[in-house]
PDB file of C-alpha atoms in Angstrom:
ATOM      1  CA  UNK A   1      12.893  39.624 -90.715  1.00 84.00           C
ATOM      2  CA  UNK A   2      14.503  36.900 -88.603  1.00 88.00           C
ATOM      3  CA  UNK A   3      16.915  34.216 -89.731  1.00 90.00           C
ATOM      4  CA  UNK A   4      16.799  30.512 -88.913  1.00 90.00           C
ATOM      5  CA  UNK A   5      20.168  28.708 -89.102  1.00 90.00           C
ATOM      6  CA  UNK A   6      20.771  24.978 -88.853  1.00 91.00           C
ATOM      7  CA  UNK A   7      23.798  22.713 -88.988  1.00 91.00           C
ATOM      8  CA  UNK A   8      22.914  19.139 -88.010  1.00 90.00           C
ATOM      9  CA  UNK A   9      21.482  19.409 -84.455  1.00 88.00           C
ATOM     10  CA  UNK A  10      22.739  22.959 -83.936  1.00 89.00           C
ATOM     11  CA  UNK A  11      19.990  25.444 -84.738  1.00 91.00           C
ATOM     12  CA  UNK A  12      18.995  28.943 -83.799  1.00 92.00           C
ATOM     13  CA  UNK A  13      16.612  31.750 -84.672  1.00 91.00           C
ATOM     14  CA  UNK A  14      18.261  35.176 -84.698  1.00 92.00           C
ATOM     15  CA  UNK A  15      17.124  38.692 -85.460  1.00 91.00           C
ATOM     16  CA  UNK A  16      20.398  40.167 -86.701  1.00 91.00           C
ATOM     17  CA  UNK A  17      23.249  39.269 -89.021  1.00 90.00           C
ATOM     18  CA  UNK A  18      25.747  39.689 -86.187  1.00 92.00           C
ATOM     19  CA  UNK A  19      23.963  37.040 -84.086  1.00 92.00           C
ATOM     20  CA  UNK A  20      23.906  34.713 -87.102  1.00 91.00           C
ATOM     21  CA  UNK A  21      27.639  35.178 -87.702  1.00 92.00           C
ATOM     22  CA  UNK A  22      28.380  34.600 -83.993  1.00 92.00           C
ATOM     23  CA  UNK A  23      26.413  31.342 -84.148  1.00 92.00           C
ATOM     24  CA  UNK A  24      28.325  30.177 -87.237  1.00 92.00           C
ATOM     25  CA  UNK A  25      31.685  31.155 -85.701  1.00 91.00           C
ATOM     26  CA  UNK A  26      30.837  28.979 -82.682  1.00 92.00           C
ATOM     27  CA  UNK A  27      30.891  25.898 -84.940  1.00 91.00           C
ATOM     28  CA  UNK A  28      34.549  25.239 -85.877  1.00 89.00           C
ATOM     29  CA  UNK A  29      33.704  22.838 -88.760  1.00 89.00           C
ATOM     30  CA  UNK A  30      32.069  25.619 -90.782  1.00 88.00           C
ATOM     31  CA  UNK A  31      35.263  27.652 -91.095  1.00 85.00           C
ATOM     32  CA  UNK A  32      33.942  31.205 -91.378  1.00 87.00           C
ATOM     33  CA  UNK A  33      35.831  33.446 -93.773  1.00 89.00           C
ATOM     34  CA  UNK A  34      35.385  36.938 -95.237  1.00 91.00           C
ATOM     35  CA  UNK A  35      33.660  35.686 -98.417  1.00 91.00           C
ATOM     36  CA  UNK A  36      31.110  33.614 -96.500  1.00 90.00           C
ATOM     37  CA  UNK A  37      30.444  36.494 -94.106  1.00 91.00           C
ATOM     38  CA  UNK A  38      29.908  38.926 -97.007  1.00 92.00           C
ATOM     39  CA  UNK A  39      27.572  36.472 -98.759  1.00 91.00           C
ATOM     40  CA  UNK A  40      25.454  36.004 -95.616  1.00 90.00           C
ATOM     41  CA  UNK A  41      25.239  39.780 -95.089  1.00 91.00           C
ATOM     42  CA  UNK A  42      24.160  40.203 -98.722  1.00 91.00           C
ATOM     43  CA  UNK A  43      21.532  37.446 -98.379  1.00 90.00           C
ATOM     44  CA  UNK A  44      20.025  39.105 -95.277  1.00 88.00           C
ATOM     45  CA  UNK A  45      19.944  42.532 -96.945  1.00 88.00           C
ATOM     46  CA  UNK A  46      18.325  41.225-100.147  1.00 87.00           C
ATOM     47  CA  UNK A  47      14.647  40.623-100.946  1.00 84.00           C
ATOM     48  CA  UNK A  48      15.316  36.913-101.556  1.00 82.00           C
ATOM     49  CA  UNK A  49      12.931  34.761 -99.493  1.00 82.00           C
ATOM     50  CA  UNK A  50      13.926  31.256-100.539  1.00 84.00           C
ATOM     51  CA  UNK A  51      16.207  29.207 -98.241  1.00 90.00           C
ATOM     52  CA  UNK A  52      19.914  29.214 -98.903  1.00 90.00           C
ATOM     53  CA  UNK A  53      22.386  26.440 -98.167  1.00 89.00           C
ATOM     54  CA  UNK A  54      26.152  26.528 -97.908  1.00 89.00           C
ATOM     55  CA  UNK A  55      28.469  23.598 -98.475  1.00 89.00           C
ATOM     56  CA  UNK A  56      30.776  22.740 -95.580  1.00 89.00           C
ATOM     57  CA  UNK A  57      32.257  19.613 -97.190  1.00 88.00           C
ATOM     58  CA  UNK A  58      30.928  17.020 -99.675  1.00 89.00           C
ATOM     59  CA  UNK A  59      27.270  16.214 -98.858  1.00 88.00           C
ATOM     60  CA  UNK A  60      27.343  18.381 -95.703  1.00 90.00           C
ATOM     61  CA  UNK A  61      25.605  21.765 -95.634  1.00 90.00           C
ATOM     62  CA  UNK A  62      24.231  24.371 -93.272  1.00 91.00           C
ATOM     63  CA  UNK A  63      21.044  26.234 -94.141  1.00 92.00           C
ATOM     64  CA  UNK A  64      19.664  29.743 -93.741  1.00 92.00           C
ATOM     65  CA  UNK A  65      15.934  30.485 -93.914  1.00 90.00           C
ATOM     66  CA  UNK A  66      14.385  33.943 -93.695  1.00 89.00           C
ATOM     67  CA  UNK A  67      11.232  34.015 -91.580  1.00 88.00           C
ATOM     68  CA  UNK A  68       8.885  36.402 -89.839  1.00 87.00           C
ATOM     69  CA  UNK A  69       8.374  33.927 -86.987  1.00 85.00           C
ATOM     70  CA  UNK A  70       9.183  35.561 -83.646  1.00 85.00           C
ATOM     71  CA  UNK A  71      10.087  32.385 -81.759  1.00 86.00           C
ATOM     72  CA  UNK A  72      11.566  28.996 -82.536  1.00 86.00           C
ATOM     73  CA  UNK A  73       8.263  27.291 -81.676  1.00 83.00           C
ATOM     74  CA  UNK A  74       6.414  29.527 -84.164  1.00 83.00           C
ATOM     75  CA  UNK A  75       8.972  28.611 -86.799  1.00 83.00           C
ATOM     76  CA  UNK A  76       8.700  24.887 -86.024  1.00 82.00           C
ATOM     77  CA  UNK A  77       4.909  25.088 -86.345  1.00 80.00           C
ATOM     78  CA  UNK A  78       5.441  26.750 -89.745  1.00 76.00           C
ATOM     79  CA  UNK A  79       3.819  29.993 -88.710  1.00 66.00           C
ATOM     80  CA  UNK A  80       4.989  32.991 -90.746  1.00 59.00           C
ATOM     81  CA  UNK A  81       7.516  31.052 -92.811  1.00 50.00           C
ATOM     82  CA  UNK A  82       7.020  33.501 -95.680  1.00 49.00           C
ATOM     83  CA  UNK A  83       5.546  36.962 -95.367  1.00 45.00           C
ATOM     84  CA  UNK A  84       3.048  36.482 -98.238  1.00 45.00           C
ATOM     85  CA  UNK A  85       1.220  33.508 -96.696  1.00 45.00           C
ATOM     86  CA  UNK A  86      -1.124  35.620 -94.609  1.00 43.00           C
ATOM     87  CA  UNK A  87      -2.706  37.286 -97.624  1.00 43.00           C
ATOM     88  CA  UNK A  88      -5.669  35.499 -99.215  1.00 45.00           C
ATOM     89  CA  UNK A  89      -4.872  33.542-102.345  1.00 44.00           C
ATOM     90  CA  UNK A  90      -1.108  33.518-101.720  1.00 45.00           C
ATOM     91  CA  UNK A  91      -0.577  29.799-101.232  1.00 47.00           C
ATOM     92  CA  UNK A  92      -0.225  28.280 -97.780  1.00 50.00           C
ATOM     93  CA  UNK A  93      -3.415  26.733 -96.481  1.00 58.00           C
ATOM     94  CA  UNK A  94      -5.737  28.532 -98.939  1.00 60.00           C
ATOM     95  CA  UNK A  95      -5.149  25.950-101.674  1.00 60.00           C
ATOM     96  CA  UNK A  96      -5.525  23.070 -99.252  1.00 62.00           C
ATOM     97  CA  UNK A  97      -8.759  24.552 -97.863  1.00 62.00           C
ATOM     98  CA  UNK A  98     -10.124  24.985-101.391  1.00 61.00           C
ATOM     99  CA  UNK A  99      -9.243  21.371-102.239  1.00 61.00           C
ATOM    100  CA  UNK A 100     -10.934  20.120 -99.054  1.00 68.00           C
ATOM    101  CA  UNK A 101     -14.013  22.227 -99.892  1.00 68.00           C
ATOM    102  CA  UNK A 102     -14.174  20.742-103.395  1.00 68.00           C
ATOM    103  CA  UNK A 103     -13.880  17.205-101.976  1.00 73.00           C
ATOM    104  CA  UNK A 104     -16.641  17.905 -99.449  1.00 79.00           C
ATOM    105  CA  UNK A 105     -18.846  19.273-102.233  1.00 81.00           C
ATOM    106  CA  UNK A 106     -18.126  16.189-104.375  1.00 82.00           C
ATOM    107  CA  UNK A 107     -19.136  13.717-101.659  1.00 84.00           C
ATOM    108  CA  UNK A 108     -22.007  15.718-100.156  1.00 85.00           C
ATOM    109  CA  UNK A 109     -25.131  13.519-100.106  1.00 88.00           C
ATOM    110  CA  UNK A 110     -27.919  15.367-101.943  1.00 86.00           C
ATOM    111  CA  UNK A 111     -30.197  13.246-104.081  1.00 89.00           C
ATOM    112  CA  UNK A 112     -31.608  14.711-107.260  1.00 91.00           C
ATOM    113  CA  UNK A 113     -30.764  15.579-110.837  1.00 92.00           C
ATOM    114  CA  UNK A 114     -27.156  16.390-111.690  1.00 92.00           C
ATOM    115  CA  UNK A 115     -25.511  17.635-114.848  1.00 93.00           C
ATOM    116  CA  UNK A 116     -22.016  16.188-115.196  1.00 93.00           C
ATOM    117  CA  UNK A 117     -19.368  17.332-117.675  1.00 94.00           C
ATOM    118  CA  UNK A 118     -16.442  15.029-118.373  1.00 92.00           C
ATOM    119  CA  UNK A 119     -13.436  15.590-120.648  1.00 93.00           C
ATOM    120  CA  UNK A 120     -11.684  12.304-121.372  1.00 93.00           C
ATOM    121  CA  UNK A 121      -9.332  10.597-123.834  1.00 93.00           C
ATOM    122  CA  UNK A 122     -11.374   8.412-126.177  1.00 93.00           C
ATOM    123  CA  UNK A 123      -9.799   5.755-128.402  1.00 92.00           C
ATOM    124  CA  UNK A 124     -10.983   6.199-131.997  1.00 92.00           C
ATOM    125  CA  UNK A 125     -10.239   4.108-135.094  1.00 91.00           C
ATOM    126  CA  UNK A 126      -8.789   6.214-137.918  1.00 91.00           C
ATOM    127  CA  UNK A 127     -10.281   4.626-141.086  1.00 92.00           C
ATOM    128  CA  UNK A 128      -7.592   5.890-143.474  1.00 93.00           C
ATOM    129  CA  UNK A 129      -4.727   4.280-141.547  1.00 92.00           C
ATOM    130  CA  UNK A 130      -6.522   1.486-139.735  1.00 91.00           C
ATOM    131  CA  UNK A 131      -4.828   2.562-136.504  1.00 93.00           C
ATOM    132  CA  UNK A 132      -6.292   3.853-133.260  1.00 91.00           C
ATOM    133  CA  UNK A 133      -5.610   7.223-131.679  1.00 92.00           C
ATOM    134  CA  UNK A 134      -6.616   9.125-128.568  1.00 92.00           C
ATOM    135  CA  UNK A 135      -8.994  12.045-129.062  1.00 91.00           C
ATOM    136  CA  UNK A 136     -10.030  14.570-126.445  1.00 93.00           C
ATOM    137  CA  UNK A 137     -13.767  14.124-125.997  1.00 92.00           C
ATOM    138  CA  UNK A 138     -16.197  16.380-124.158  1.00 94.00           C
ATOM    139  CA  UNK A 139     -19.231  14.570-122.709  1.00 93.00           C
ATOM    140  CA  UNK A 140     -22.202  16.121-120.908  1.00 94.00           C
ATOM    141  CA  UNK A 141     -24.999  14.118-119.286  1.00 93.00           C
ATOM    142  CA  UNK A 142     -27.881  14.652-116.910  1.00 93.00           C
ATOM    143  CA  UNK A 143     -28.606  11.855-114.494  1.00 92.00           C
ATOM    144  CA  UNK A 144     -30.249  11.008-111.186  1.00 92.00           C
ATOM    145  CA  UNK A 145     -27.619  10.674-108.480  1.00 92.00           C
ATOM    146  CA  UNK A 146     -27.047  10.942-104.741  1.00 92.00           C
ATOM    147  CA  UNK A 147     -23.882  13.097-104.884  1.00 90.00           C
ATOM    148  CA  UNK A 148     -21.361  14.587-107.304  1.00 91.00           C
ATOM    149  CA  UNK A 149     -19.230  11.448-106.876  1.00 91.00           C
ATOM    150  CA  UNK A 150     -22.232   9.237-107.694  1.00 92.00           C
ATOM    151  CA  UNK A 151     -22.894  11.367-110.797  1.00 92.00           C
ATOM    152  CA  UNK A 152     -19.282  10.837-111.910  1.00 93.00           C
ATOM    153  CA  UNK A 153     -19.483   7.069-111.355  1.00 93.00           C
ATOM    154  CA  UNK A 154     -22.744   6.785-113.317  1.00 94.00           C
ATOM    155  CA  UNK A 155     -21.335   8.756-116.257  1.00 94.00           C
ATOM    156  CA  UNK A 156     -18.128   6.705-116.380  1.00 93.00           C
ATOM    157  CA  UNK A 157     -20.082   3.430-116.088  1.00 93.00           C
ATOM    158  CA  UNK A 158     -22.299   4.531-118.997  1.00 93.00           C
ATOM    159  CA  UNK A 159     -19.286   5.459-121.134  1.00 93.00           C
ATOM    160  CA  UNK A 160     -17.311   2.289-120.376  1.00 91.00           C
ATOM    161  CA  UNK A 161     -20.139   0.258-121.974  1.00 92.00           C
ATOM    162  CA  UNK A 162     -20.095   2.373-125.137  1.00 91.00           C
ATOM    163  CA  UNK A 163     -16.461   3.332-125.903  1.00 91.00           C
ATOM    164  CA  UNK A 164     -13.252   1.374-126.489  1.00 90.00           C
ATOM    165  CA  UNK A 165     -11.934  -0.157-123.252  1.00 90.00           C
ATOM    166  CA  UNK A 166      -8.585   1.632-123.764  1.00 91.00           C
ATOM    167  CA  UNK A 167     -10.198   5.052-123.327  1.00 90.00           C
ATOM    168  CA  UNK A 168      -8.884   7.017-120.358  1.00 90.00           C
ATOM    169  CA  UNK A 169     -11.147   8.700-117.816  1.00 91.00           C
ATOM    170  CA  UNK A 170      -9.970  11.456-115.463  1.00 89.00           C
ATOM    171  CA  UNK A 171     -10.387  11.441-111.710  1.00 88.00           C
ATOM    172  CA  UNK A 172     -13.574  12.862-110.247  1.00 87.00           C
ATOM    173  CA  UNK A 173     -11.330  15.140-108.145  1.00 87.00           C
ATOM    174  CA  UNK A 174      -9.510  16.573-111.159  1.00 84.00           C
ATOM    175  CA  UNK A 175     -10.151  19.576-113.344  1.00 88.00           C
ATOM    176  CA  UNK A 176     -11.694  17.487-116.154  1.00 90.00           C
ATOM    177  CA  UNK A 177     -14.886  16.670-114.280  1.00 91.00           C
ATOM    178  CA  UNK A 178     -17.484  19.260-113.279  1.00 90.00           C
ATOM    179  CA  UNK A 179     -20.989  18.802-111.982  1.00 91.00           C
ATOM    180  CA  UNK A 180     -23.991  20.941-111.177  1.00 90.00           C
ATOM    181  CA  UNK A 181     -26.902  20.075-108.913  1.00 89.00           C
ATOM    182  CA  UNK A 182     -30.128  20.743-110.852  1.00 89.00           C
ATOM    183  CA  UNK A 183     -32.728  19.952-108.229  1.00 86.00           C
ATOM    184  CA  UNK A 184     -34.626  17.192-106.452  1.00 84.00           C
ATOM    185  CA  UNK A 185     -36.158  14.483-108.628  1.00 72.00           C
ATOM    186  CA  UNK A 186     -39.938  13.932-108.579  1.00 68.00           C
TER     187      UNK A 186
END
């Protein structure tokens, strides 16, 4: 595990605690002492992977970041920032790729029948009190559409004509809208 250190424009990527301490000693403003040295040694020896910052004076810090990046350019390009990122499903680009895949699926042009499921907040009049309240409402509809996005827009347009105008509809990109392509219309 390597260690990235930064204090303003002074930065380095080192592979040992001794190199890190030498770098910090070369900056007189930091004021290395036995406590700080012991804390840095403990941080490097521990399993902690989150960045650590040390206060030099009010609103001025230097930072330490553990990384598996071999070079400064790898670190700058955010390669191997955390050891778990390479494994599938462990954050990093996997979530972003999944989100991009869902967006592509939503906007993919494919005319036919769709079944859309929408969970939204519907405004309902409570007869006993005469006041209105929001109720979670589950709505399922089958419609002719050109894409998942078009299916969403048709469902919301249909509902807006039939429910109170204060009802709240989720985004088509969110977890409260799902659609299924049923097949080409005849």
